[in-house]
Short mmCIF file of C-alpha atoms in Angstrom, two decimals:
data_model
loop_
_atom_site.label_atom_id
_atom_site.label_comp_id
_atom_site.label_asym_id
_atom_site.label_seq_id
_atom_site.Cartn_x
_atom_site.Cartn_y
_atom_site.Cartn_z
CA MET A 1 129.73 65.17 31.28
CA ALA A 2 129.59 61.65 32.63
CA ALA A 3 133.11 61.64 34.05
CA PRO A 4 132.78 64.85 36.10
CA CYS A 5 129.34 63.71 37.30
CA GLY A 6 130.79 60.46 38.42
CA ARG A 7 133.58 62.28 40.20
CA MET A 8 131.10 64.60 41.86
CA VAL A 9 128.93 61.72 42.90
CA SER A 10 131.82 59.80 44.31
CA ARG A 11 133.09 62.91 46.09
CA SER A 12 129.69 63.59 47.64
CA VAL A 13 129.37 59.95 48.68
CA ILE A 14 132.82 60.06 50.25
CA GLN A 15 131.91 63.31 52.01
CA PHE A 16 128.70 61.75 53.23
CA PHE A 17 130.52 58.79 54.68
CA CYS A 18 133.17 61.05 56.17
CA THR A 19 130.58 63.10 57.99
CA PHE A 20 128.86 59.95 59.06
CA SER A 21 132.03 58.33 60.32
CA ARG A 22 133.55 61.41 61.95
CA PRO A 23 131.07 61.69 64.77
CA LYS A 24 131.13 57.93 65.03
CA SER A 25 134.87 57.89 65.52
CA ARG A 26 134.67 60.68 68.08
CA ASN A 27 131.78 59.44 70.13
CA VAL A 28 132.39 55.78 69.81
CA GLY A 29 132.70 55.48 73.52
CA PHE A 30 129.40 57.29 74.16
CA ARG A 31 127.57 55.39 71.49
CA GLN A 32 128.60 52.09 72.98
CA PHE A 33 127.72 53.24 76.44
CA GLY A 34 124.31 54.36 75.24
CA ILE A 35 123.67 51.04 73.64
CA SER A 36 124.78 49.11 76.68
CA SER A 37 122.63 51.15 79.04
CA ALA A 38 119.65 50.67 76.76
CA CYS A 39 120.33 46.96 76.80
CA ARG A 40 120.59 47.07 80.54
CA VAL A 41 117.28 48.88 80.87
CA THR A 42 115.53 46.41 78.65
CA LEU A 43 117.06 43.58 80.62
CA LYS A 44 115.94 45.19 83.83
CA THR A 45 112.36 45.64 82.71
CA LYS A 46 112.38 42.13 81.40
CA SER A 47 113.55 40.89 84.72
CA VAL A 48 110.90 42.86 86.56
CA SER A 49 108.13 41.50 84.41
CA GLU A 50 109.40 37.96 84.19
CA THR A 51 110.84 37.18 87.58
CA ALA A 52 108.98 38.84 90.43
CA SER A 53 111.96 40.07 92.41
CA PRO A 54 110.75 43.41 93.65
CA SER A 55 111.98 45.03 96.82
CA PRO A 56 111.08 42.93 99.84
CA TYR A 57 109.22 45.81 101.48
CA GLY A 58 105.49 46.27 101.19
CA LEU A 59 104.29 49.69 100.14
CA ALA A 60 101.81 51.89 101.91
CA ALA A 61 100.75 55.49 101.68
CA ALA A 62 99.67 57.67 104.57
CA VAL A 63 98.03 61.08 104.59
CA TYR A 64 99.28 63.96 106.71
CA LEU A 65 96.07 65.94 107.00
CA GLN A 66 96.59 69.40 108.43
CA ARG A 67 93.93 71.76 109.72
CA LEU A 68 95.40 75.24 109.43
CA PRO A 69 94.74 77.79 112.19
CA VAL A 70 91.39 79.57 112.11
CA ILE A 71 92.21 82.50 114.38
CA SER A 72 95.38 84.50 114.93
CA ALA A 73 97.59 83.33 117.76
CA ASP A 74 97.89 85.31 120.99
CA CYS A 75 100.90 87.57 121.32
CA SER A 76 103.75 86.46 123.52
CA PRO A 77 104.78 89.04 126.19
CA ILE A 78 107.60 90.52 124.10
CA GLU A 79 105.31 90.71 121.08
CA GLN A 80 102.67 92.48 123.13
CA SER A 81 105.09 95.04 124.55
CA PHE A 82 106.56 95.65 121.09
CA LYS A 83 103.09 96.08 119.66
CA ASP A 84 102.23 98.67 122.31
CA MET A 85 105.46 100.54 121.75
CA MET A 86 104.97 100.68 118.00
CA HIS A 87 101.43 101.92 118.47
CA GLN A 88 102.72 104.66 120.78
CA ILE A 89 105.44 105.73 118.36
CA GLU A 90 103.03 105.83 115.46
CA LEU A 91 100.62 107.93 117.44
CA GLU A 92 103.37 110.40 118.31
CA LYS A 93 104.54 110.73 114.74
CA SER A 94 101.07 111.12 113.23
CA LEU A 95 99.03 114.20 112.37
CA LEU A 96 95.69 115.07 113.91
CA SER A 97 92.76 113.51 112.11
CA ASP A 98 89.45 115.21 111.24
CA HIS A 99 87.72 113.57 114.17
CA GLU A 100 90.35 114.80 116.61
CA LEU A 101 90.17 118.31 115.21
CA ARG A 102 86.44 118.27 115.81
CA LEU A 103 87.00 117.14 119.37
CA ILE A 104 89.42 120.02 119.97
CA GLU A 105 87.01 122.52 118.42
CA ASP A 106 84.15 121.30 120.58
CA ALA A 107 86.28 121.52 123.69
CA GLU A 108 87.26 125.10 122.85
CA ARG A 109 83.68 126.05 122.11
CA LEU A 110 82.57 124.61 125.42
CA LYS A 111 85.28 126.57 127.20
CA ARG A 112 84.18 129.77 125.49
CA LYS A 113 80.54 129.10 126.40
CA GLN A 114 81.44 128.71 130.02
CA ALA A 115 83.43 131.93 130.06
CA ASP A 116 81.59 134.92 131.41
CA ASP A 117 81.74 137.21 128.42
CA TYR A 118 80.12 134.93 125.91
CA ASP A 119 78.26 136.23 122.92
CA SER A 120 76.15 133.42 121.54
CA ASP A 121 74.95 135.37 118.52
CA GLU A 122 78.48 135.56 117.14
CA GLU A 123 78.83 131.87 116.83
CA ASP A 124 75.37 130.55 116.14
CA SER A 125 74.83 132.89 113.24
CA HIS A 126 76.81 130.74 110.90
CA MET A 127 76.06 127.38 112.45
CA ASP A 128 73.01 125.19 112.88
CA GLN A 129 71.27 125.16 116.17
CA ASP A 130 71.45 121.47 116.85
CA ILE A 131 75.07 120.53 116.68
CA VAL A 132 75.95 116.94 117.25
CA LEU A 133 78.81 116.89 119.69
CA THR A 134 81.66 114.66 118.69
CA GLN A 135 81.57 113.07 122.10
CA ASP A 136 78.00 111.92 121.47
CA LEU A 137 79.09 110.40 118.21
CA GLU A 138 81.84 108.52 119.97
CA ASP A 139 79.43 107.24 122.60
CA SER A 140 77.00 105.99 120.00
CA TRP A 141 79.82 104.13 118.17
CA GLU A 142 80.97 102.59 121.44
CA GLN A 143 77.46 101.35 122.12
CA LYS A 144 77.12 99.83 118.70
CA PHE A 145 80.41 98.01 119.18
CA ARG A 146 79.30 96.64 122.54
CA SER A 147 76.05 95.36 121.10
CA PHE A 148 77.95 93.07 118.72
CA GLN A 149 79.03 89.79 120.34
CA PRO A 150 81.78 88.00 118.46
CA ALA A 151 82.30 84.27 118.84
CA PRO A 152 84.71 83.48 121.67
CA ARG A 153 88.31 82.90 120.66
CA VAL A 154 89.10 80.24 123.23
CA ARG A 155 86.67 77.63 124.48
CA ASP A 156 88.24 75.41 127.11
CA ASP A 157 85.77 72.55 126.86
CA VAL A 158 86.24 72.20 123.14
CA ASP A 159 90.00 72.49 123.50
CA LYS A 160 90.11 69.49 125.79
CA ASP A 161 88.12 67.31 123.44
CA MET A 162 90.90 65.78 121.36
CA SER A 163 88.66 64.46 118.65
CA SER A 164 87.02 67.75 117.75
CA VAL A 165 88.18 69.69 114.74
CA GLN A 166 87.29 72.97 116.43
CA ARG A 167 89.84 72.64 119.21
CA CYS A 168 92.81 74.98 119.54
CA LEU A 169 91.79 77.30 116.74
CA ALA A 170 95.05 79.22 116.91
CA ASP A 171 97.26 76.20 116.12
CA SER A 172 97.55 73.87 113.20
CA LEU A 173 96.38 70.33 113.95
CA VAL A 174 97.26 66.91 112.54
CA LEU A 175 94.81 64.07 112.09
CA VAL A 176 95.88 60.84 113.82
CA SER A 177 93.92 57.61 113.80
CA GLU A 178 94.23 54.34 115.60
CA GLN A 179 94.92 51.39 113.36
CA THR A 180 95.71 47.72 113.86
CA VAL A 181 99.11 46.89 112.39
CA GLY A 182 99.93 43.21 112.68
CA ASP A 183 98.55 42.45 116.08
CA GLN A 184 99.08 45.84 117.70
CA LYS A 185 96.81 48.80 117.92
CA LEU A 186 98.88 51.84 117.11
CA TRP A 187 98.24 55.52 116.71
CA LEU A 188 99.36 56.50 113.22
CA LEU A 189 98.68 58.98 110.49
CA PRO A 190 95.91 57.31 108.48
CA GLN A 191 97.53 54.87 106.05
CA MET A 192 96.48 52.30 103.50
CA GLN A 193 98.24 49.46 101.72
CA TRP A 194 99.28 50.11 98.13
CA GLN A 195 97.54 48.19 95.36
CA GLU A 196 98.76 47.41 91.87
CA GLY A 197 97.93 49.90 89.19
CA GLU A 198 97.53 53.02 91.25
CA THR A 199 99.90 55.80 92.21
CA LEU A 200 100.83 56.34 95.84
CA ARG A 201 98.86 59.55 95.93
CA GLN A 202 95.71 57.65 95.00
CA THR A 203 96.45 55.27 97.84
CA ALA A 204 96.67 58.22 100.19
CA GLU A 205 93.37 59.57 98.88
CA ARG A 206 91.82 56.19 99.49
CA ALA A 207 93.20 56.24 103.01
CA LEU A 208 91.51 59.58 103.58
CA ALA A 209 88.25 58.41 102.10
CA SER A 210 88.23 55.31 104.27
CA LEU A 211 87.93 57.33 107.46
CA PRO A 212 84.45 57.31 108.99
CA VAL A 213 84.10 61.10 108.79
CA GLY A 214 83.57 62.88 105.50
CA LEU A 215 86.68 65.03 105.25
CA LYS A 216 87.47 67.10 102.20
CA ALA A 217 91.10 67.93 101.63
CA THR A 218 93.41 69.32 98.96
CA PHE A 219 96.48 67.20 98.36
CA LEU A 220 99.58 69.28 97.76
CA GLY A 221 101.29 67.68 94.78
CA ASN A 222 102.10 64.16 93.72
CA ALA A 223 105.37 63.83 95.59
CA PRO A 224 105.58 62.31 99.06
CA CYS A 225 106.82 64.52 101.88
CA GLY A 226 108.34 61.80 104.05
CA VAL A 227 109.00 58.10 104.35
CA TYR A 228 109.06 55.64 107.23
CA THR A 229 110.54 52.19 106.84
CA TYR A 230 109.05 49.65 109.17
CA LYS A 231 110.94 46.45 109.63
CA LEU A 232 108.95 43.53 110.95
CA PRO A 233 110.35 41.89 114.09
CA LYS A 234 112.71 39.01 113.32
CA PRO A 235 110.36 36.04 113.89
CA LEU A 236 107.82 37.44 111.44
CA ARG A 237 110.26 38.24 108.67
CA THR A 238 109.87 36.18 105.53
CA GLU A 239 111.79 36.30 102.29
CA SER A 240 109.26 38.42 100.50
CA SER A 241 108.25 40.82 103.24
CA LEU A 242 110.89 42.39 105.40
CA GLY A 243 108.56 45.18 106.36
CA THR A 244 106.67 48.11 104.95
CA LYS A 245 107.65 51.46 103.57
CA VAL A 246 105.11 54.12 104.39
CA PHE A 247 105.15 57.25 102.23
CA PHE A 248 103.45 60.35 103.63
CA PHE A 249 101.45 62.78 101.50
CA LYS A 250 100.53 66.23 102.71
CA ALA A 251 96.97 67.52 102.47
CA ILE A 252 95.19 70.61 103.77
CA LEU A 253 91.72 70.27 105.22
CA SER A 254 89.16 72.30 103.30
CA ASP A 255 85.91 71.10 104.83
CA SER A 256 85.39 69.10 107.97
CA GLY A 257 81.79 68.04 107.33
CA PRO A 258 79.58 66.78 110.16
CA SER A 259 81.32 66.08 113.47
CA ALA A 260 82.58 62.56 114.04
CA PRO A 261 81.03 60.13 116.52
CA PRO A 262 83.12 60.08 119.70
CA ASN A 263 84.35 56.50 119.31
CA SER A 264 85.80 56.78 115.87
CA ALA A 265 89.44 56.67 117.06
CA LEU A 266 90.32 59.90 115.30
CA LEU A 267 92.29 62.60 117.05
CA TRP A 268 93.31 66.07 116.09
CA LEU A 269 96.64 66.77 117.76
CA LYS A 270 99.03 69.67 117.98
CA LYS A 271 102.67 68.96 117.21
CA SER A 272 103.59 69.11 120.89
CA GLU A 273 100.90 66.53 121.77
CA LEU A 274 102.05 63.99 119.21
CA GLN A 275 104.71 62.71 121.58
CA GLY A 276 102.14 61.11 123.83
CA TYR A 277 100.57 59.08 121.06
CA LEU A 278 103.08 58.14 118.37
CA LYS A 279 105.92 55.66 118.71
CA PRO A 280 109.36 57.30 119.08
CA ALA A 281 110.94 56.05 115.84
CA TYR A 282 107.81 56.90 113.89
CA LEU A 283 107.57 60.29 115.57
CA MET A 284 111.17 61.08 114.68
CA LYS A 285 110.47 60.65 110.99
CA VAL A 286 107.11 62.32 111.06
CA GLU A 287 107.89 65.45 112.97
CA ARG A 288 110.46 66.50 110.37
CA PHE A 289 107.78 67.46 107.92
CA ILE A 290 105.11 68.60 110.35
CA LEU A 291 105.58 72.36 110.35
CA ASP A 292 104.30 74.08 113.43
CA LEU A 293 104.90 77.61 112.12
CA MET B 1 120.65 124.66 25.72
CA SER B 2 121.99 128.11 25.03
CA LEU B 3 123.71 126.75 21.93
CA ALA B 4 120.42 125.43 20.66
CA PHE B 5 118.87 128.81 21.33
CA SER B 6 121.60 130.60 19.41
CA ARG B 7 121.09 128.22 16.54
CA CYS B 8 117.41 129.05 16.53
CA ILE B 9 118.13 132.72 16.59
CA CYS B 10 120.50 132.23 13.60
CA ARG B 11 117.74 130.60 11.68
CA VAL B 12 115.17 133.18 12.66
CA LEU B 13 117.11 136.38 12.31
CA PRO B 14 118.44 137.42 8.95
CA GLN B 15 121.97 136.53 8.25
CA HIS B 16 123.47 140.00 8.12
CA ILE B 17 122.57 140.78 11.69
CA VAL B 18 124.03 137.64 13.05
CA HIS B 19 127.34 137.79 11.26
CA ARG B 20 128.53 140.66 13.35
CA HIS B 21 130.81 138.31 15.17
CA TYR B 22 130.09 139.39 18.52
CA PRO B 23 129.21 136.56 20.72
CA VAL B 24 125.69 136.28 21.69
CA TYR B 25 125.86 136.10 25.43
CA ILE B 26 122.80 134.44 26.69
CA MET B 27 122.22 135.30 30.29
CA SER B 28 122.35 131.92 31.91
CA LYS B 29 120.21 133.19 34.79
CA PHE B 30 117.06 132.55 32.90
CA SER B 31 117.07 128.90 32.14
CA PHE B 32 114.43 128.71 29.58
CA ARG B 33 113.00 125.31 29.20
CA ALA B 34 112.93 124.73 25.57
CA GLU B 35 111.67 121.22 26.19
CA PRO B 36 108.00 120.64 25.78
CA LYS B 37 105.84 120.97 28.90
CA LYS B 38 105.87 118.04 31.41
CA LYS B 39 103.32 115.35 30.94
CA LYS B 40 100.17 115.75 32.95
CA LYS B 41 100.71 112.43 34.84
CA VAL B 42 103.76 113.55 36.80
CA ASP B 43 102.43 116.87 38.13
CA PRO B 44 99.42 115.49 40.01
CA LYS B 45 101.69 112.77 41.35
CA ARG B 46 104.09 115.29 42.68
CA GLU B 47 101.31 117.37 44.13
CA GLN B 48 99.83 114.29 45.73
CA MET B 49 103.18 113.43 47.28
CA MET B 50 103.53 116.95 48.61
CA ARG B 51 100.06 116.74 50.13
CA GLU B 52 100.85 113.40 51.78
CA ARG B 53 104.05 114.76 53.24
CA LEU B 54 102.19 117.74 54.66
CA LYS B 55 99.54 115.46 56.13
CA LYS B 56 102.18 113.29 57.74
CA LYS B 57 103.81 116.33 59.26
CA LEU B 58 100.47 117.47 60.62
CA LYS B 59 99.77 114.04 62.10
CA LYS B 60 103.16 113.99 63.77
CA LEU B 61 102.46 117.34 65.34
CA GLU B 62 99.02 116.27 66.44
CA LYS B 63 100.38 113.09 68.06
CA VAL B 64 100.42 114.04 71.69
CA PRO B 65 101.96 111.45 74.04
CA PRO B 66 99.26 109.97 76.30
CA GLU B 67 98.91 111.75 79.60
CA LEU B 68 100.50 109.82 82.40
CA ILE B 69 98.06 108.57 85.01
CA PRO B 70 99.05 110.18 88.31
CA ILE B 71 99.91 107.80 91.13
CA GLU B 72 97.72 109.09 93.90
CA ASP B 73 99.83 107.49 96.60
CA PHE B 74 102.82 109.62 95.68
CA ILE B 75 100.96 112.91 95.78
CA THR B 76 100.78 114.26 99.32
CA PRO B 77 97.25 115.61 99.82
CA THR B 78 97.22 119.23 100.89
CA LYS B 79 95.26 118.28 104.01
CA CYS B 80 98.41 116.76 105.47
CA LEU B 81 100.47 119.91 105.00
CA ASP B 82 98.08 121.92 107.14
CA GLU B 83 99.89 123.44 110.08
CA GLU B 84 96.93 123.17 112.38
CA ARG B 85 97.20 119.43 112.28
CA THR B 86 100.57 119.01 113.94
CA ARG B 87 100.21 117.03 117.12
CA PRO B 88 101.52 118.71 120.26
CA ILE B 89 104.73 116.78 120.88
CA SER B 90 105.28 115.69 124.44
CA ALA B 91 108.94 115.20 125.24
CA ILE B 92 110.01 111.61 125.84
CA SER B 93 111.83 111.05 129.09
CA PHE B 94 115.29 109.50 129.12
CA GLU B 95 114.03 106.31 130.74
CA GLU B 96 111.36 105.92 128.12
CA SER B 97 113.80 106.30 125.25
CA GLU B 98 116.16 103.83 126.91
CA ARG B 99 113.36 101.35 127.37
CA ARG B 100 112.41 101.68 123.73
CA ALA B 101 115.96 101.16 122.50
CA LEU B 102 116.39 98.07 124.67
CA LEU B 103 113.04 96.69 123.57
CA LEU B 104 114.02 97.11 119.94
CA LYS B 105 117.18 95.11 120.55
CA GLU B 106 115.19 92.39 122.31
CA TRP B 107 112.80 92.33 119.43
CA SER B 108 115.52 91.92 116.85
CA ARG B 109 116.98 89.03 118.83
CA TYR B 110 113.55 87.41 119.14
CA LYS B 111 112.82 87.82 115.45
CA GLN B 112 116.18 86.40 114.49
CA LYS B 113 115.55 83.31 116.58
CA GLN B 114 112.14 82.94 115.02
CA HIS B 115 113.56 83.26 111.54
CA MET B 116 116.30 80.71 112.17
CA ALA B 117 113.73 78.29 113.58
CA GLU B 118 111.54 78.76 110.50
CA MET B 119 114.43 78.21 108.12
CA LYS B 120 115.48 75.10 110.03
CA ALA B 121 111.96 73.69 109.93
CA VAL B 122 111.65 74.32 106.19
CA GLU B 123 115.05 72.76 105.54
CA SER B 124 114.20 69.66 107.52
CA ALA B 125 110.92 69.30 105.64
CA LEU B 126 112.74 69.58 102.31
CA GLU B 127 115.34 67.05 103.45
CA SER B 128 112.60 64.66 104.47
CA GLN B 129 110.98 65.02 101.05
CA ARG B 130 114.27 64.43 99.26
CA GLU B 131 114.87 61.24 101.24
CA ALA B 132 111.33 60.07 100.53
CA LEU B 133 111.84 60.55 96.80
CA GLU B 134 115.15 58.67 96.92
CA GLU B 135 113.52 55.77 98.71
CA LEU B 136 110.72 55.76 96.19
CA LYS B 137 113.21 55.70 93.34
CA ILE B 138 114.94 52.66 94.83
CA THR B 139 111.62 50.97 95.46
CA SER B 140 109.83 51.46 92.18
CA GLU B 141 110.78 53.46 89.11
CA GLU B 142 107.27 53.96 87.73
CA LEU B 143 105.88 55.18 91.03
CA TYR B 144 108.80 57.56 91.22
CA GLN B 145 108.00 58.91 87.76
CA ALA B 146 104.36 59.27 88.73
CA ALA B 147 105.39 61.19 91.86
CA LEU B 148 107.54 63.59 89.83
CA LYS B 149 104.68 64.63 87.56
CA PRO B 150 103.30 68.12 88.27
CA ASP B 151 99.80 68.30 89.68
CA PHE B 152 97.69 70.61 87.54
CA THR B 153 94.57 70.33 89.66
CA LEU B 154 96.25 71.99 92.64
CA LEU B 155 96.43 75.57 91.41
CA PRO B 156 94.63 77.96 91.78
CA PHE B 157 94.51 77.10 95.46
CA THR B 158 92.73 79.42 97.88
CA HIS B 159 92.49 79.25 101.64
CA GLU B 160 90.94 81.76 104.06
CA GLY B 161 93.58 83.02 106.45
CA PRO B 162 93.14 83.35 110.22
CA ALA B 163 90.96 86.18 111.53
CA TYR B 164 90.85 87.56 115.06
CA THR B 165 87.64 85.74 116.09
CA PRO B 166 86.31 82.45 114.75
CA PRO B 167 83.38 82.56 112.32
CA LYS B 168 79.99 82.85 113.95
CA SER B 169 77.46 80.28 112.85
CA LYS B 170 74.14 81.75 111.73
CA TYR B 171 75.37 85.33 111.63
CA GLU B 172 73.47 87.79 109.44
CA ALA B 173 75.87 90.43 108.25
CA PRO B 174 74.34 93.90 107.84
CA ASP B 175 73.97 95.33 104.34
CA GLY B 176 77.21 96.91 103.41
CA LYS B 177 76.17 99.71 101.06
CA TYR B 178 78.92 102.08 100.05
CA THR B 179 79.62 104.64 97.35
CA ASP B 180 82.78 103.94 95.43
CA THR B 181 84.79 107.16 95.18
CA THR B 182 87.85 105.85 93.35
CA ARG B 183 88.93 108.18 90.56
CA VAL B 184 89.28 106.41 87.24
CA TYR B 185 91.74 107.83 84.73
CA THR B 186 91.69 107.10 81.01
CA GLN B 187 94.74 107.64 78.88
#
């Protein structure tokens, strides 16, 4: 009993080692690579924590706040003509509705009444005396419609006021604020410097909250939608700060709150108007993700 | 069994009758069960099984497939098939039909341009995002990982779309009372 057991044990042990060594022999290369990369990662993290050699660029986050259109845009001439044509075609292909049938009946009845040989007893016997003519109904509806005054679609005075959120209701607007960067006053999307221990999105939220007006927005995701690298001019460059990298985060305005005081250096601009306010290099990067659809 | 029966008969009948040497043909049609009667347990079992089988068959017959709910959109209401309702067709002049055909072509060209512009804008936005993420990865790994995390507070996201006129401040909407005439079907 002992001998076979021993043999079995030894066989199983050998098998165990074989299985253990077989993958080892096959994936030796991978195993080593894995180890080395792990070593590298640990070295890297060590280096980051020990020696402060981060990228020489400062980090900032900016918010691309978009006010979506409130009313539908006006039709361009081709759109208008197409709309009319489709309406015409649909009218031609349709059947008569109840209302139109009533109109036709009333017209016929009127014609019969005006004919000389008219026998009123024939008709009124199975109808009520006071018939409401369809035309009267139409007139009453028309009056009701006229008595309702909707808010005007376009208000020129509000459109010209660049700082009002209510301007250009048919387009989507971007919030732009004036900020002092270095020693210059520039028009930028509102941005804020990044601080340790927070994600870039939180920086962007802070940037939004720092504006003088109470604006409520929904940030779309944690990922930035664009980046702008700003290199400081040569005389100001030091070893640790070559410039700043500004990451943009997209947000949609949900509530504008009370209107801003006129001197708050905040503007709501359409995409076409951005050219007059933003610097060319900055504008080039920014207008890629500003959708004017 | 017939052998057993013949043996019984031999014992019962007197010898002289049996020894006539003609075979006793037992008609095998009648299979007499010489065994004792079946135990009482099995019969009710069998009857019970028969009853169950019958019940199952009845249930299967009674199982009617649920009536399909009619799709009201697919049923043309008889009002529309009324002949009186056909609109008097006015013939379209040649110029009018030409104008319509040309306008349709213009429209398709316009829409194609619009579509290409939309696709281009979306592509450029995606490209910009990809570059931003690459830059972030180079800059800081942990910020990059934080940026990649999905945002669970975003959905469900609702936004009121554009209407024809802007909302009126201090507008009192009239009471919209209506009777709901949708037909509800139960299967």
